[in-house]
XYZ file of C-alpha atoms in Angstrom:
504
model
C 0.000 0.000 0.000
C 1.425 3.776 -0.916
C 0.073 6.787 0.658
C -0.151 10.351 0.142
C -1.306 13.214 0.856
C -3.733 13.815 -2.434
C -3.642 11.475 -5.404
C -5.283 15.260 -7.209
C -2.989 17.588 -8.701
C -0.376 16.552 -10.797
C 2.398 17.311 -9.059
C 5.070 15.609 -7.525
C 5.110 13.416 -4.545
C 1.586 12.297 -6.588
C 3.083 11.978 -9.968
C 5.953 9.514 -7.955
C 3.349 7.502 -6.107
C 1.800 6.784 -10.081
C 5.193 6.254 -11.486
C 5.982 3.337 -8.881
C 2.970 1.572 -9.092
C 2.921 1.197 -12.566
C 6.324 -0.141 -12.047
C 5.867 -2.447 -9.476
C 1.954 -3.393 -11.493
C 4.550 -4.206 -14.747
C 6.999 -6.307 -12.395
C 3.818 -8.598 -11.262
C 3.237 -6.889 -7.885
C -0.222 -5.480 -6.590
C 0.061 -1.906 -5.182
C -2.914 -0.256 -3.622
C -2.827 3.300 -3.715
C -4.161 5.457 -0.389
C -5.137 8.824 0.275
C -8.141 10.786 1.829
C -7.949 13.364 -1.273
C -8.232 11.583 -4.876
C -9.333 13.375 -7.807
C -6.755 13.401 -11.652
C -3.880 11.102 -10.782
C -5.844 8.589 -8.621
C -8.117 8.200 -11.860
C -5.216 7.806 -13.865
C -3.959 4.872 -11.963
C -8.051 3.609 -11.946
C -7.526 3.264 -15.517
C -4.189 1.773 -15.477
C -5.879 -0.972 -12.945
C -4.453 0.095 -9.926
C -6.951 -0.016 -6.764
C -7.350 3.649 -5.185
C -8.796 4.019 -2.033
C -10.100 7.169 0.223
C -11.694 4.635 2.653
C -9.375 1.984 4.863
C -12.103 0.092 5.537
C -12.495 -0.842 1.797
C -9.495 -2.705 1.811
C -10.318 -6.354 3.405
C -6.877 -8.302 3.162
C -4.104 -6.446 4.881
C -1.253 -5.128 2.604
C 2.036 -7.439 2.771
C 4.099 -3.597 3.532
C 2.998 -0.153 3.667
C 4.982 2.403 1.801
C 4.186 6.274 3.363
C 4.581 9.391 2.207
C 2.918 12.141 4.299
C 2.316 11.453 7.722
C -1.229 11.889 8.396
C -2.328 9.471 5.389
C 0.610 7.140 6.647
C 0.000 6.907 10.256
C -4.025 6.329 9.241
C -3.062 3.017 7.479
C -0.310 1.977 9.948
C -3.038 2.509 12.814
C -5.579 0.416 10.787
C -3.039 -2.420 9.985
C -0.780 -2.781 13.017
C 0.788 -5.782 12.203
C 2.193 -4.789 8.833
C 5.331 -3.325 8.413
C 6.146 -0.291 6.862
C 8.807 1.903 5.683
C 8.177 6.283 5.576
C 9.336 8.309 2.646
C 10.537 11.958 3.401
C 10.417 13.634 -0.187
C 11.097 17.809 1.286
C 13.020 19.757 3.626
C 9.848 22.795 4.230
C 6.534 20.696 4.106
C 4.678 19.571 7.465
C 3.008 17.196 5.360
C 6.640 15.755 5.358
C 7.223 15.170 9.128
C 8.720 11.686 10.036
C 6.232 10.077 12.879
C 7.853 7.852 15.262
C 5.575 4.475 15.456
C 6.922 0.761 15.995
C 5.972 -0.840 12.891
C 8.423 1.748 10.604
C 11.300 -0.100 9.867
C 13.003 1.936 7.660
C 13.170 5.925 6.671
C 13.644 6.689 2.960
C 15.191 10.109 1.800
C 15.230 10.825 -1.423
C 18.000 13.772 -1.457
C 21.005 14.346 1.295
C 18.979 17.592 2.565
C 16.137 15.162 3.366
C 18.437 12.707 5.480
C 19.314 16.025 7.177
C 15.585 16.602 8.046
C 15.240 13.021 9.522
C 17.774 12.590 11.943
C 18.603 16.315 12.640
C 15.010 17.348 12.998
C 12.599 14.118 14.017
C 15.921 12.568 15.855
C 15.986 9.681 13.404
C 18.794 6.834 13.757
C 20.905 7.552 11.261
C 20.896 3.618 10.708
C 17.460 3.629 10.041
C 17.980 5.950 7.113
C 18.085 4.476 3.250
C 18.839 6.764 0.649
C 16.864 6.605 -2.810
C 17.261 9.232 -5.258
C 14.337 10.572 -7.511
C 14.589 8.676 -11.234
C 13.164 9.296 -14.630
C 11.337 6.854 -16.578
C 13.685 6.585 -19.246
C 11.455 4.841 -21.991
C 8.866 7.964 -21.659
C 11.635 10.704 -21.934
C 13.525 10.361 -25.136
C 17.242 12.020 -25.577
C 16.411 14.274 -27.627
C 18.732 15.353 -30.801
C 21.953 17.722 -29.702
C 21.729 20.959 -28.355
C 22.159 24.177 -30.701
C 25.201 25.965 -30.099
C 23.319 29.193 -29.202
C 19.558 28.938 -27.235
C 17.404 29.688 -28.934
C 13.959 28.220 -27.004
C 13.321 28.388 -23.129
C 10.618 27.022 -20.834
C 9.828 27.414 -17.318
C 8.655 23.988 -15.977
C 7.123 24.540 -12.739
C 3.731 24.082 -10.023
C 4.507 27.665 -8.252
C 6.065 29.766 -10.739
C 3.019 32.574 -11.992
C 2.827 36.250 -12.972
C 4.504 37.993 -10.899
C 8.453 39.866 -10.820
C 10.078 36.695 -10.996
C 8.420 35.901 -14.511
C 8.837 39.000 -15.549
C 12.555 38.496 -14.533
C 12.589 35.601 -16.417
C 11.079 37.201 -19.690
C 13.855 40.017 -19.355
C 16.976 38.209 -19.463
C 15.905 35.657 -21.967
C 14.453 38.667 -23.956
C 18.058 40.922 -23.990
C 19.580 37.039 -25.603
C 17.002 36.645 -27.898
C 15.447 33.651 -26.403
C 11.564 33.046 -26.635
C 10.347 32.156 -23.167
C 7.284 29.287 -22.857
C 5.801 28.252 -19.601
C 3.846 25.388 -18.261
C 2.653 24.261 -14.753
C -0.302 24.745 -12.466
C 0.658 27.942 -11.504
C -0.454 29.430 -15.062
C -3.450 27.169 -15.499
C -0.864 25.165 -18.424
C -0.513 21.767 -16.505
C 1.106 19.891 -19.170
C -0.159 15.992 -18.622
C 2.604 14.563 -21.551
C 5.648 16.493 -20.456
C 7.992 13.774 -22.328
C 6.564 15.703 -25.408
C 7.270 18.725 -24.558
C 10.369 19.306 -23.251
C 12.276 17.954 -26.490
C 11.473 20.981 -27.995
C 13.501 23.328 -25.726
C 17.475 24.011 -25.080
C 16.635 25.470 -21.976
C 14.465 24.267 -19.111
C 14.323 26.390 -15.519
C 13.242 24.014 -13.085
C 13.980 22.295 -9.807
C 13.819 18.408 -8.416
C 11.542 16.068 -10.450
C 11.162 18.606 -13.026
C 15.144 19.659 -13.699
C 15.519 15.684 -13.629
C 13.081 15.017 -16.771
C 14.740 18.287 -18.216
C 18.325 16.636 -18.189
C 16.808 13.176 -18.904
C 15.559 14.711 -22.501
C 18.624 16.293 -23.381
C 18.004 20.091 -22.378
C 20.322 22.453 -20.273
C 18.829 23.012 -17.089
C 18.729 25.860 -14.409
C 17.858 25.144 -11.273
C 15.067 27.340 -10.581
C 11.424 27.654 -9.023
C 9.523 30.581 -6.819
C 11.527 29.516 -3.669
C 14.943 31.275 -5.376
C 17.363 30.550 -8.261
C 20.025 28.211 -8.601
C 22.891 27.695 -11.559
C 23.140 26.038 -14.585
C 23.894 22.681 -14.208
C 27.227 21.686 -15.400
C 29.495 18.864 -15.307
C 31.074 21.166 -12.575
C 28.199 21.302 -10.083
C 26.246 18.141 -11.086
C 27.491 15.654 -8.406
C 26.615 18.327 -5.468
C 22.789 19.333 -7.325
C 22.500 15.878 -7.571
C 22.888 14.973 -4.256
C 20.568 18.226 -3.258
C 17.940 16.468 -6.057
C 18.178 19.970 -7.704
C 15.553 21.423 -4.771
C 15.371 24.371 -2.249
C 19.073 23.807 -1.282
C 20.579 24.522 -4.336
C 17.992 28.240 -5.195
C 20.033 30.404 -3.038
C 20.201 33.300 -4.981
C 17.034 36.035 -5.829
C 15.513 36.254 -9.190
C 16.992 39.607 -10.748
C 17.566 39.677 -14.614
C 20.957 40.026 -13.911
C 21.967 36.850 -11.924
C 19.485 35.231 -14.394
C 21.034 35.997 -16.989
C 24.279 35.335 -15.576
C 23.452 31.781 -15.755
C 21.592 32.334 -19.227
C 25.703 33.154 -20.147
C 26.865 30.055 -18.677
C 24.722 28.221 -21.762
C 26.796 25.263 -23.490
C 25.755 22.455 -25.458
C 28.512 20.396 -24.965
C 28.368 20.499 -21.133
C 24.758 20.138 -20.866
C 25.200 16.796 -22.991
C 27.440 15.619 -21.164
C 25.156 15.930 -17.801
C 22.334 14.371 -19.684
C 24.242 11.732 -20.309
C 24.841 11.208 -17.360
C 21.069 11.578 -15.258
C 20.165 8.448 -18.145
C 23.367 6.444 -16.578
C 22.514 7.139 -13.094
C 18.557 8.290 -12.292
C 16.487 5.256 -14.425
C 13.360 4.449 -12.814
C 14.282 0.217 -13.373
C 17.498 0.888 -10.765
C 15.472 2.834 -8.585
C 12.303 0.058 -8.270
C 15.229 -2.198 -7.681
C 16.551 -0.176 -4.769
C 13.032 0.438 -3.316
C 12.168 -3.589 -3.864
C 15.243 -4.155 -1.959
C 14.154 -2.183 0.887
C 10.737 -3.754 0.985
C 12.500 -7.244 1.394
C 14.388 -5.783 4.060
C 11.564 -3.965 6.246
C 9.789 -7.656 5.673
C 12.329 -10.016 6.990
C 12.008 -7.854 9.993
C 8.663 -8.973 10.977
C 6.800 -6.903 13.522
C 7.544 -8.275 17.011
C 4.580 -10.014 18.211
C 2.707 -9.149 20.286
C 3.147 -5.603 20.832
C 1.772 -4.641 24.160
C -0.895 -1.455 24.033
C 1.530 0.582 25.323
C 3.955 0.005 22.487
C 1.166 1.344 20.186
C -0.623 3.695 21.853
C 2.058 5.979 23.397
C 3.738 6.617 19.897
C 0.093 7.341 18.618
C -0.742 9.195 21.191
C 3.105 11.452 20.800
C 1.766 11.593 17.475
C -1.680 12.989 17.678
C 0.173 15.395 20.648
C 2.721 16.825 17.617
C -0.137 16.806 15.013
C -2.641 18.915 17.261
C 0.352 21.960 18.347
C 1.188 22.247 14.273
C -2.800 22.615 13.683
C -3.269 24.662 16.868
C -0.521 26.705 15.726
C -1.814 27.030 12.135
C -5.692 27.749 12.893
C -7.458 29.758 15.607
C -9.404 28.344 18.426
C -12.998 28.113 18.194
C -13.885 31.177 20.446
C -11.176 33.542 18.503
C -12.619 32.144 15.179
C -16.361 32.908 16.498
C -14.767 36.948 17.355
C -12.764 37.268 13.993
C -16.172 35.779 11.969
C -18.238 38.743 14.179
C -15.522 41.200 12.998
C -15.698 39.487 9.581
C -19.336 40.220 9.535
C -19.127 43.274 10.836
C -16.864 44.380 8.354
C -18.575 43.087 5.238
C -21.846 44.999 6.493
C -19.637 48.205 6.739
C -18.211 46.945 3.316
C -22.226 46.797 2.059
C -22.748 49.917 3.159
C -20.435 51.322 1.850
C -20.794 49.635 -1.563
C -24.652 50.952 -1.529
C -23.129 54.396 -1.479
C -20.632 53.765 -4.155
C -23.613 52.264 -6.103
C -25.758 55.528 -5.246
C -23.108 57.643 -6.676
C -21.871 55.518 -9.583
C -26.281 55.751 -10.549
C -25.579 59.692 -10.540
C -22.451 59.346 -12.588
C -24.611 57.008 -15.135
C -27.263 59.588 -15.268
C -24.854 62.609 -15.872
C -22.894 60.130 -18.242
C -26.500 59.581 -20.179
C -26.888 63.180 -20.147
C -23.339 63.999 -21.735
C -23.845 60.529 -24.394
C -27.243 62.508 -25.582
C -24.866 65.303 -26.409
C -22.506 63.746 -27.894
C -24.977 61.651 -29.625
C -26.507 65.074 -31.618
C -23.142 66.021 -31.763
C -22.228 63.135 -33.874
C -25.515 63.227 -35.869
C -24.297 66.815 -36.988
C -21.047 65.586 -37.444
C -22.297 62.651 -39.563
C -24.389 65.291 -41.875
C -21.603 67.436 -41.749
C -19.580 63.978 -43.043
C -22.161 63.640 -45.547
C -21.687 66.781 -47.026
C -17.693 66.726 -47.269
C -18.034 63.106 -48.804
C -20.330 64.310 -51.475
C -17.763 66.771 -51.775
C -15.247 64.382 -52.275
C -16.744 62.943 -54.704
C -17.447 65.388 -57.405
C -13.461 66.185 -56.571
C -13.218 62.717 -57.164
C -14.734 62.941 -60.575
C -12.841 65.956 -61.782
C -9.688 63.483 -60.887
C -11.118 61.053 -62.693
C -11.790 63.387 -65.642
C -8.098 65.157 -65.580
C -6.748 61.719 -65.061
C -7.978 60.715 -68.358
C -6.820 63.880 -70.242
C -3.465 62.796 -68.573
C -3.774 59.290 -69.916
C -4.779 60.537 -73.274
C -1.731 62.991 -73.112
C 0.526 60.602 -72.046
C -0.851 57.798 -74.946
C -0.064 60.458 -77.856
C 3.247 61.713 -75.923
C 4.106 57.922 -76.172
C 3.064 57.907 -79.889
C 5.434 60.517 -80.109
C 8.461 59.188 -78.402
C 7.801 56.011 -80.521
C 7.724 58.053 -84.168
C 11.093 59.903 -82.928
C 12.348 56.802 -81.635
C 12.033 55.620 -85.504
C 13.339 58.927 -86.721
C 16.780 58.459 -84.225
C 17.131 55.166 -85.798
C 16.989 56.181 -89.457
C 19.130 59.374 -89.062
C 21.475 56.468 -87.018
C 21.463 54.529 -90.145
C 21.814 56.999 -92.353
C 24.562 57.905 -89.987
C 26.123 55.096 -90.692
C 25.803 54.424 -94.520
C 27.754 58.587 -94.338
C 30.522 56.788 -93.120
C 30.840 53.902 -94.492
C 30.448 56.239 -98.205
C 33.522 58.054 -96.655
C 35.508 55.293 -95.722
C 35.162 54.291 -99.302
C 35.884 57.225 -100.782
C 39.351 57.972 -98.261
C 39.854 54.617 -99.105
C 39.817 55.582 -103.446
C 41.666 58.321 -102.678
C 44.451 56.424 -101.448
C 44.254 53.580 -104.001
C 44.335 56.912 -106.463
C 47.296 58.578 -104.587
C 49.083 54.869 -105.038
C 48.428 54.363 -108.174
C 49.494 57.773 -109.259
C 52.598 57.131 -107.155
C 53.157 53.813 -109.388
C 52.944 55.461 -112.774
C 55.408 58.283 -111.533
C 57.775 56.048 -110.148
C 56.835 54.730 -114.245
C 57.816 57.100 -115.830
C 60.685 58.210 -113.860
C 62.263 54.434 -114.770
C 61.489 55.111 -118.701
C 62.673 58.439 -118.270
C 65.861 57.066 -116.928
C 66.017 54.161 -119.632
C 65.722 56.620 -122.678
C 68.522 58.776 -120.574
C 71.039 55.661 -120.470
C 73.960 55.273 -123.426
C 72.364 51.938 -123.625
C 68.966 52.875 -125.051
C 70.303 53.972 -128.728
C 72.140 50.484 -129.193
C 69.035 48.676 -127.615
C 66.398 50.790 -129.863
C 68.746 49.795 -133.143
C 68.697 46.227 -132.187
C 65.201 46.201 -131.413
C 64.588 48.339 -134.950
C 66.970 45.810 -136.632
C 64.807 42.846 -135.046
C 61.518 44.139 -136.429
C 62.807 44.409 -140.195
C 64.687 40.659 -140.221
C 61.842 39.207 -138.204
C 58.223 40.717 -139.175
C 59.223 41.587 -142.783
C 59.590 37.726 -143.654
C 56.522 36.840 -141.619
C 54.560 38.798 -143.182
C 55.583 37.574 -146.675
C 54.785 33.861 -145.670
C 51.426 35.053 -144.488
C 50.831 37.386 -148.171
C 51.575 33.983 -150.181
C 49.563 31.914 -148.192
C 47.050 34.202 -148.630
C 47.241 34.032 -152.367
């Protein structure tokens, strides 16, 4: 049998009393599941088959151990199964809910942090040989590893019950603002309980977050800083992990106030590598499967350790009775006594008549406002009727202004159509004056180019008649003109007779 406080809210001594019976339901065992407040997690073990129960009586077959958390649920089924043995979880440093009774059938105390163990011996005088130690786990096979970290955040989330509006969200939205990191947020505390975290957190490279929460952070892969309304803590790095560990990333370790600057201090601190590294780690050393193993252990243990039998009344009713004595100062000393509470619930009354009274007044006067405020919305009412005529008028206005706009507008267009026309015929006239432009100088590079053939040719016959000039100058050119006179009589003369008699 486990007990708690409220199987309700999903939060997290009730989240851990699910997460172990499921276990211990997959491993073949049969936990019952306790508590005198039930409501969203006791119906999600309902449908997972696991008996819940607000009534002790309900239960006919004794449980073979009872597993506590929270005193007054605890000490209600150790009373109403005295010969079963138990052992009595202390999960926080702060809540009374958390106080370790004294009571002969509790053989063992389990802590799940150091700060815890602290509470139990230093605090509810404890043998320190009584004490196991089981550190929160993750269920490993719900949150995934996700894919490695960007080397600059770029996505945050707050994860946490207690963190709402207030200056320390608005803290948070600062710093992550000035690094250009969008902030999300889920948790009670905003109305966004998330009931598939596993899903979530994937999605983000940064997670503030303390305890249970930091621990599925790291488990998926995220960088984590320790953080939650009760203070903030630091990043956690390879550095500091084996200390936050040991402090189950909770109250101890969120010593310092929530100011933009420390948080973004440890915004600064940011790096992929490191935060892998840690992740890789909580998978190696936090697994759920280790932990059941650890807490089956313990069972065997507080059960080969059999109650003694029997117990004498004494031996059950003076621990019950130091008990009830503790429980009754902490409730005395949280609520009033009946005649005080009958005096402050006069005053109360008193005060909420003066508070009516007072309200009738303000109602009075806020009726007079209403009527002067009628009077003024009349007004304004005829007011904006002229105005609206007065609207009408400048919009009729506007449009015969609009129509002479129209008009000029297509003058302009027609202007514009024949100015086009004209750019188009002068667009032809450029290109024939171009090409006749052209044809000019290719008619002059012909003619420069005759001209020079001329001027070479010219050249040619001078240079001619300079070398026939020169011939007919030479002492040569008599003797070659006789010979070539000579030639013409002994050569053509006798030529020409053949051809005269073969003519005849």
């Amino acid at each position: 049998m486990i007990t708690n406080n409220t199987l309700d809210a999903r939060a997290g001594s009730e989240l851990y009393v699910r997460d172990i019976a499921l276990a211990l339901l997959k491993r073949g065992h049969q936990p019952i599941a306790y508590s005198s407040v039930l409501g969203t997690v006791a119906n999600e073990l309902r449908a997972a088959t696991v008996p819940v129960v607000d009534d002790l009586a309900a239960i006919a077959l004794a449980p073979d151990i009872i597993h506590g958390q929270h005193h007054l649920d605890a000490m209600a089924a150790m009373l109403h199964f005295p010969d079963t043995p138990a052992i009595y979880f202390c999960h926080g440093w702060i809540p009374w809910e958390e106080m370790a009774p004294a009571y002969p059938t509790i053989r063992h105390y389990i802590a799940v942090d150091d700060l815890c163990v602290e509470r139990l011996h230093s605090t509810h005088g404890i043998d320190p040989n009584r004490i196991r130690v089981i550190r929160n786990f993750v269920d490993l096979q719900r949150f995934k590893l996700r894919d490695e970290l960007p080397a600059k955040a770029r996505r945050a989330l707050i994860f946490s019950n207690y963190v709402g509006e207030g200056d320390i969200l608005l803290n948070l939205r600062q710093a992550c603002a000035e690094r250009g990191i969008e902030l999300d947020q889920i948790g009670l505390a905003t109305g966004r309980g998330e009931q598939h975290p596993e899903r979530v957190l994937g999605q983000y490279d940064i997670v503030f977050a303390k305890a249970r929460c930091a621990l599925e952070a790291l488990a998926c892969g995220t960088a984590v800083i320790a953080c939650d309304a009760a203070g903030l803590g630091e990043m956690v790095t390879p550095r500091n992990y084996e200390n936050m560990r040991r402090l189950n990333f909770g109250i101890r370790c969120l010593r310092n106030a929530h100011s933009a600057e420390a948080i973004g201090k440890e915004l600064d601190r940011y790096n992929a590598a490191q935060s892998r590294e840690v992740s890789l780690r909580i998978r190696a050393e936090a697994n759920i499967e280790d932990a059941i193993d650890l807490l089956l252990s313990t069972y065997q243990e507080a059960l080969a350790d059999p109650v003694e039998s029997p117990l004498s009344k004494e031996a059950y009713l003076r621990p019950a009775s130091r008990y009830l004595s503790q429980v009754a100062s902490a409730i005395k000393a949280r609520a009033p006594t009946t005649a005080r509470a009958l005096i402050e619930a006069e005053a109360a009354s008193l005060a909420a008549r003066a508070r009516a009274q007072q309200a009738e007044r303000y109602l009075a006067e806020q009726q007079l406002s209403l009527l002067k405020l009628n009077t003024t919305l009349s007004e304004q009412q005829h007011q904006v009727a002229d105005n609206r005529a007065a609207l009408s008028e400048q919009q009729q206005q506007n449009a015969r202004i609009s129509a002479a706009l129209s008009e000029q507008q297509q003058q302009v267009a027609l202007a514009n159509a024949a100015l086009s026309q004209q750019q188009q015929q002068a667009a032809l006239v450029d290109a024939s004056l171009s090409e006749e432009r052209l044809r000019s100088k290719r008619a002059h590079e012909l003619l420069q180019q005759e001209r020079l053939q001329r001027e070479s040719l010219e050249q040619r016959l001078l240079q001619r008649d300079r070398e026939i000039a020169a011939i007919h100058r030479s002492t040569l050119w008599p003797l070659i003109n006789g010979l070539y006179r000579l030639k013409e009589r002994l050569w053509n003369t006798p030529l020409a007779a053949i051809r005269a008699r073969k003519a005849r």
